[in-house]
PDB file of C-alpha atoms and ligand atoms in Angstrom:
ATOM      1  CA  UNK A   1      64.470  59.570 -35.619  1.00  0.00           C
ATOM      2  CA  UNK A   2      66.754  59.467 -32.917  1.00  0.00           C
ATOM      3  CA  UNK A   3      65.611  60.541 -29.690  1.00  0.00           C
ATOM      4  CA  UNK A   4      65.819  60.323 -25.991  1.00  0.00           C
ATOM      5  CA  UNK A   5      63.599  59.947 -23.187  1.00  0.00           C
ATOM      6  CA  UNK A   6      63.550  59.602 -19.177  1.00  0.00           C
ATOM      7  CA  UNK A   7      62.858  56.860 -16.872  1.00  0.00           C
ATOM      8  CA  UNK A   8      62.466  55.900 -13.827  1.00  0.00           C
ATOM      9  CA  UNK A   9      62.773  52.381 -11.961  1.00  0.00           C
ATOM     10  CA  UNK A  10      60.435  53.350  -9.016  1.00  0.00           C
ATOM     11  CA  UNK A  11      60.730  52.377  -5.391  1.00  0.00           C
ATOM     12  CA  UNK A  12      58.694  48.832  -5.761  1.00  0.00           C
ATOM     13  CA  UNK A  13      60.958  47.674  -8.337  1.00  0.00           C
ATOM     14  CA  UNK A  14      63.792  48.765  -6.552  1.00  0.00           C
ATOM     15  CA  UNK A  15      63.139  47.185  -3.133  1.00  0.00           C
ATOM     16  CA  UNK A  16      62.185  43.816  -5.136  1.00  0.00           C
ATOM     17  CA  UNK A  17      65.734  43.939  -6.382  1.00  0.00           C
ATOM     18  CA  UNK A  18      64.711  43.761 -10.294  1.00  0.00           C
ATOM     19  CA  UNK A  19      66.421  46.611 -11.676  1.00  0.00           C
ATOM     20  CA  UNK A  20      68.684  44.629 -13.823  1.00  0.00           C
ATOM     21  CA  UNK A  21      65.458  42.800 -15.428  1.00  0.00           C
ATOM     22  CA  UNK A  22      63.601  45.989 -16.247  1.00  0.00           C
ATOM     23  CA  UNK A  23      67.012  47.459 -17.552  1.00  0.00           C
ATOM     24  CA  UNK A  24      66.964  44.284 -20.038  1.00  0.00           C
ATOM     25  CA  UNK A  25      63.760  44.749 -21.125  1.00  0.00           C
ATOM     26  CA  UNK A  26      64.359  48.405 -21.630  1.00  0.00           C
ATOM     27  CA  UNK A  27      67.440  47.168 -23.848  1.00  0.00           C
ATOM     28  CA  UNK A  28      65.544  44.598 -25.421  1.00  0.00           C
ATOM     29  CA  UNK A  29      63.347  46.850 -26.789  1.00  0.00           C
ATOM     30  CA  UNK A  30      65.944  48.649 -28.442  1.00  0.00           C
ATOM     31  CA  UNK A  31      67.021  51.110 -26.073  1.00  0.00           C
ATOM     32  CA  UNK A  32      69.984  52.092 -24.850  1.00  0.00           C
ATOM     33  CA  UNK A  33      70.804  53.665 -21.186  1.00  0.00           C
ATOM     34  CA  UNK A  34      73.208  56.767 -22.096  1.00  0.00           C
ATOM     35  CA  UNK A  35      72.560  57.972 -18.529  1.00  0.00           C
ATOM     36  CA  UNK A  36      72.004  56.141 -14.736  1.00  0.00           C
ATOM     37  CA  UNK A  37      71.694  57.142 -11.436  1.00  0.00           C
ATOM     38  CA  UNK A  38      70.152  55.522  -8.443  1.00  0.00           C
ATOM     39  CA  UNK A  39      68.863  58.599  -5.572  1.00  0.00           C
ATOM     40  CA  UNK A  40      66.682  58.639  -3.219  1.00  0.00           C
ATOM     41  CA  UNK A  41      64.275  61.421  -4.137  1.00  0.00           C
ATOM     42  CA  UNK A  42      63.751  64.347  -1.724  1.00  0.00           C
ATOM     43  CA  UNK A  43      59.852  65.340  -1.050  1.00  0.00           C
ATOM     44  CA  UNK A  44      60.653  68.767  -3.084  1.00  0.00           C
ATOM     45  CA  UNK A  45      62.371  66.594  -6.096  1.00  0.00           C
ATOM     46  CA  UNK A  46      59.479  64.023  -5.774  1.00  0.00           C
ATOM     47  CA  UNK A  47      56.542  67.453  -5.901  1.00  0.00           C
ATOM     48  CA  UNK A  48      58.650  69.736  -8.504  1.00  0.00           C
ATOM     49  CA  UNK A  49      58.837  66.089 -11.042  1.00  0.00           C
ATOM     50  CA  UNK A  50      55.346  65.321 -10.440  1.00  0.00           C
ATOM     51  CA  UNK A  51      53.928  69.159 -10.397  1.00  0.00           C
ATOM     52  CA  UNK A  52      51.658  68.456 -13.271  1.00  0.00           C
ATOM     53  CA  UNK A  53      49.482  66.066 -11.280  1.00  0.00           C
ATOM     54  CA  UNK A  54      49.623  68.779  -8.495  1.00  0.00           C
ATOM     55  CA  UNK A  55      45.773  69.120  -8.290  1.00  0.00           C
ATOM     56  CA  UNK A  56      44.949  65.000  -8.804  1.00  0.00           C
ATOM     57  CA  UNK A  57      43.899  63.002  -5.652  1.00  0.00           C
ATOM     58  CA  UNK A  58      46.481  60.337  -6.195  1.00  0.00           C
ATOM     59  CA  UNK A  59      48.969  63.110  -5.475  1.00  0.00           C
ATOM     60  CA  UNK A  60      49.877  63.049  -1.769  1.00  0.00           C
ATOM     61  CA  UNK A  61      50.216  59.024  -2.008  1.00  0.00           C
ATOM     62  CA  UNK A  62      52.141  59.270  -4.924  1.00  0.00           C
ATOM     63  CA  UNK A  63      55.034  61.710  -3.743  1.00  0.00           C
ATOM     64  CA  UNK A  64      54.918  59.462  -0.535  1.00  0.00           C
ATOM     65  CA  UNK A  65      54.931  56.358  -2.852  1.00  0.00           C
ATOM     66  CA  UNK A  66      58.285  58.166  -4.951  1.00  0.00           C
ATOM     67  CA  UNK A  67      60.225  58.944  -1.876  1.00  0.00           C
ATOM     68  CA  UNK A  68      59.586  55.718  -0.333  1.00  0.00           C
ATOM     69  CA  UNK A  69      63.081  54.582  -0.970  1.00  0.00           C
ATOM     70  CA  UNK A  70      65.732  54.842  -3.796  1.00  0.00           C
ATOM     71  CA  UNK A  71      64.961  54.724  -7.352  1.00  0.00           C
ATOM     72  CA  UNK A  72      66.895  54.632 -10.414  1.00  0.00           C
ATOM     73  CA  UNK A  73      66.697  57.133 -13.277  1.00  0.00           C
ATOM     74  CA  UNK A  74      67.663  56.713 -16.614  1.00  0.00           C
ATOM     75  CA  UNK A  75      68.081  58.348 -20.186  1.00  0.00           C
ATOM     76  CA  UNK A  76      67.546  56.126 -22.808  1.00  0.00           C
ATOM     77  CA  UNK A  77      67.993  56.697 -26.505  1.00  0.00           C
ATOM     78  CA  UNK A  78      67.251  54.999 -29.585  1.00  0.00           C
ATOM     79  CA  UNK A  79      65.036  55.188 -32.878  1.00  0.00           C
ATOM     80  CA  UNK A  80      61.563  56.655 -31.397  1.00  0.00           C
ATOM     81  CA  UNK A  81      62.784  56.385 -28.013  1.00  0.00           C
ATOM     82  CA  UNK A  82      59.672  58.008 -26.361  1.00  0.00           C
ATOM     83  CA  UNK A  83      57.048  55.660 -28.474  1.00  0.00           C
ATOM     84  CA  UNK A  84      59.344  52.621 -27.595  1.00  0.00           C
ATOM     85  CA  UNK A  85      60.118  52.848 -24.207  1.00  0.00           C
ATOM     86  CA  UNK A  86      55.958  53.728 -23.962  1.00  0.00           C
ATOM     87  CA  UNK A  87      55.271  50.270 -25.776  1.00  0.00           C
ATOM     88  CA  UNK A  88      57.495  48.064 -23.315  1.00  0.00           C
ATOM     89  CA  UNK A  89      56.046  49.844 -20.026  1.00  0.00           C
ATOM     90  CA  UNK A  90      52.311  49.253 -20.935  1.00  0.00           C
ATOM     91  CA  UNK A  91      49.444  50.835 -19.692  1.00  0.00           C
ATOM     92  CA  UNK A  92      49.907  52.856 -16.701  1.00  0.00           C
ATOM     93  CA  UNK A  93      47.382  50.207 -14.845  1.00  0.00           C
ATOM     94  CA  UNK A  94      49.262  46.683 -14.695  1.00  0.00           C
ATOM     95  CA  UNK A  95      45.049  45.576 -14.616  1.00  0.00           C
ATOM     96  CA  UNK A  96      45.476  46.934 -18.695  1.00  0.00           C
ATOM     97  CA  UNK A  97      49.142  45.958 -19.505  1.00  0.00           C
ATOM     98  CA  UNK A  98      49.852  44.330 -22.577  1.00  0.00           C
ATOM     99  CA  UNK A  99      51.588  40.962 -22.197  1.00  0.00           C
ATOM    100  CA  UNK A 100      55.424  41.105 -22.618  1.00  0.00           C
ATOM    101  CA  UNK A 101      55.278  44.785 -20.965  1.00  0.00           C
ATOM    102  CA  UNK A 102      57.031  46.001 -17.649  1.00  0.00           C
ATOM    103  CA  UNK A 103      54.242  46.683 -15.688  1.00  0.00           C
ATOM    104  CA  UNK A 104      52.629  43.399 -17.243  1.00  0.00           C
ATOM    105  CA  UNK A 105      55.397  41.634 -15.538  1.00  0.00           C
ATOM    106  CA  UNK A 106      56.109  43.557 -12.609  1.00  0.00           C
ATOM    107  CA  UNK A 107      53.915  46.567 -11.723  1.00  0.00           C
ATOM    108  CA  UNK A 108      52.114  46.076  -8.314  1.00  0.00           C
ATOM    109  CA  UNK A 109      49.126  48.398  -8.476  1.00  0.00           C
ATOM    110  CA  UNK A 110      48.426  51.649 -10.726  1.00  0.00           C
ATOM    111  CA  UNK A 111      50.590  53.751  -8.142  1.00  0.00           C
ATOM    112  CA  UNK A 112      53.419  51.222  -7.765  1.00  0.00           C
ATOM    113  CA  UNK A 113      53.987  50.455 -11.290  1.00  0.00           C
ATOM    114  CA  UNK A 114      57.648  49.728 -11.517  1.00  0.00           C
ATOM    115  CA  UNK A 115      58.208  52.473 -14.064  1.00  0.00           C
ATOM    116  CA  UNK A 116      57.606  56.130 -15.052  1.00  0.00           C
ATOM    117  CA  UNK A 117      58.844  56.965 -18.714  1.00  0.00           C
ATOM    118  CA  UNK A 118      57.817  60.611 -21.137  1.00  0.00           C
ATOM    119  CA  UNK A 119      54.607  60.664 -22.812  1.00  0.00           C
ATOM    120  CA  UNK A 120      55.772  63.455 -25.059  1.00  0.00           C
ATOM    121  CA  UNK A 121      59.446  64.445 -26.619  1.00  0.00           C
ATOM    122  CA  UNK A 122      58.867  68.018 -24.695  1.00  0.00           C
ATOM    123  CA  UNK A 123      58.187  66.231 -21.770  1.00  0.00           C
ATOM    124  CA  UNK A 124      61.473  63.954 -21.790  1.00  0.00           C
ATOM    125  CA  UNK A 125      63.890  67.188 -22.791  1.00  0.00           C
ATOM    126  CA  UNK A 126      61.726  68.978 -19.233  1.00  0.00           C
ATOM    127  CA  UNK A 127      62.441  65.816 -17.127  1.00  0.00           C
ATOM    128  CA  UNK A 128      66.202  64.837 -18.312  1.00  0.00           C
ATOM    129  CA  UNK A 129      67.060  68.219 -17.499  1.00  0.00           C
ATOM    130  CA  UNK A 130      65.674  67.646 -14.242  1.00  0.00           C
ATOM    131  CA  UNK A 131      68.228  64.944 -13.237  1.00  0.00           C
ATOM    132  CA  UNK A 132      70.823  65.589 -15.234  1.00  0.00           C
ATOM    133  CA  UNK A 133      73.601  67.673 -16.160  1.00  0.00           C
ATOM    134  CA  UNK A 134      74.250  67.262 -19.791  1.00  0.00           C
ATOM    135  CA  UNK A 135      77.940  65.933 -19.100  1.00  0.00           C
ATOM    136  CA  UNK A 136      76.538  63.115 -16.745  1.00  0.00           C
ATOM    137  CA  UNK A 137      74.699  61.507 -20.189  1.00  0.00           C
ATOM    138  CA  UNK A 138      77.351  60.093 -22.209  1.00  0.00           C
ATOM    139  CA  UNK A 139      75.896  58.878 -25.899  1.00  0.00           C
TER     140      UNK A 139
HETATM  141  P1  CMP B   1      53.646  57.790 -13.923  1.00  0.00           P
HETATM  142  O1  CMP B   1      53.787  57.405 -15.348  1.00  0.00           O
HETATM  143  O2  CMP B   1      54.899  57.966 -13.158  1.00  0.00           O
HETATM  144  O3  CMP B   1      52.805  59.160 -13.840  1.00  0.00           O
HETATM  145  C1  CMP B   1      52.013  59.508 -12.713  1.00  0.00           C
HETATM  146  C2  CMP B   1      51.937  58.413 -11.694  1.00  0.00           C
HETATM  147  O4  CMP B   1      50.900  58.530 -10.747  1.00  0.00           O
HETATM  148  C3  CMP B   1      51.646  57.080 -12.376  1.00  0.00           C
HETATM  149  O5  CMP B   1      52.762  56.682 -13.156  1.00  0.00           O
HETATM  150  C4  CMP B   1      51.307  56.220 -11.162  1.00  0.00           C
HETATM  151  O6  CMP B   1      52.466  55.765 -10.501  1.00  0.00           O
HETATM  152  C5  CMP B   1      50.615  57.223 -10.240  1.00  0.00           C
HETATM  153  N1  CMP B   1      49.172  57.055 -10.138  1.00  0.00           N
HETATM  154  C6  CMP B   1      48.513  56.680  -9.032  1.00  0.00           C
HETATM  155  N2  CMP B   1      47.196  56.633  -9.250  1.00  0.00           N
HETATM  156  C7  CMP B   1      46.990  56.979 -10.543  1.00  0.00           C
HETATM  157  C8  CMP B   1      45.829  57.110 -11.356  1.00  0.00           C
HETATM  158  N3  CMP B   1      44.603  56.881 -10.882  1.00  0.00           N
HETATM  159  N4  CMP B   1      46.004  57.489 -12.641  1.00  0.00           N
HETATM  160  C9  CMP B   1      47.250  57.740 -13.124  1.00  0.00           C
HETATM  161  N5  CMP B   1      48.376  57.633 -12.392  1.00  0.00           N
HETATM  162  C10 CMP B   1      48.258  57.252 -11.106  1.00  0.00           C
END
């Protein structure tokens, strides 16, 4: 079916100057951005996104990591848009990335790993909303 999910190019893509390139490979895979924005993420955006890692030890490092300078996020639709855009970011470790994947390509370390996308259809409804106001996503 037709879905869409969230995404976000984070800071180390960003300040490497390749969001274009992970844009293509997002469209390459058959995905299509029906929403953009590039923001620089308050503390209190970067906690309430990330909430459900609240209690992880990564935490601190991470919100530090998100507001570390702009980043761009994204609604993307297409035919199983969560399982797709899943499949072109690889595994959340670049170390385990699939060839031909984002993070394969580009991901720094398991914390700076160029992209955050759903892992669940609930989960990409939650975090559009978070971003965006329905009339910014234009389909
Ligand atoms: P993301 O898909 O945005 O979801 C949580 C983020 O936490 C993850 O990508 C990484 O950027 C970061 N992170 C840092 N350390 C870890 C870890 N050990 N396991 C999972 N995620 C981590």
């Amino acid at each position: 079916a037709t879905e869409r999910t969230f995404s976000i190019i984070k800071p180390d893509a960003t300040r490497r100057n390749l969001t274009g390139a992970v844009t293509k490979m997002l469209e390459e895979a058959g995905l299509r951005v029906v929403a953009s924005k590039r923001i620089q993420m308050t503390q209190a955006q970067a906690e309430g996104f990330y909430a459900v890692h609240k209690e992880r030890p990564f935490f601190n490092d991470l919100v530090s990591f998100m507001i570390s300078g702009p980043v761009v996020v994204q609604v993307l639709e297409g035919e199983d848009a969560v399982a797709a855009n899943r499949k072109v970011m690889g595994a959340t470790n670049p170390a385990q990335a699939e060839e031909g994947t984002i993070r394969k390509a580009y991901a720094e370390s398991i914390e700076a790993n160029s992209v955050h996308g759903s892992d669940s259809l609930d989960n990409a409804k939650i975090e559009i909303d978070f971003f965006f106001k329905p009339e910014e996503i234009v389909g």
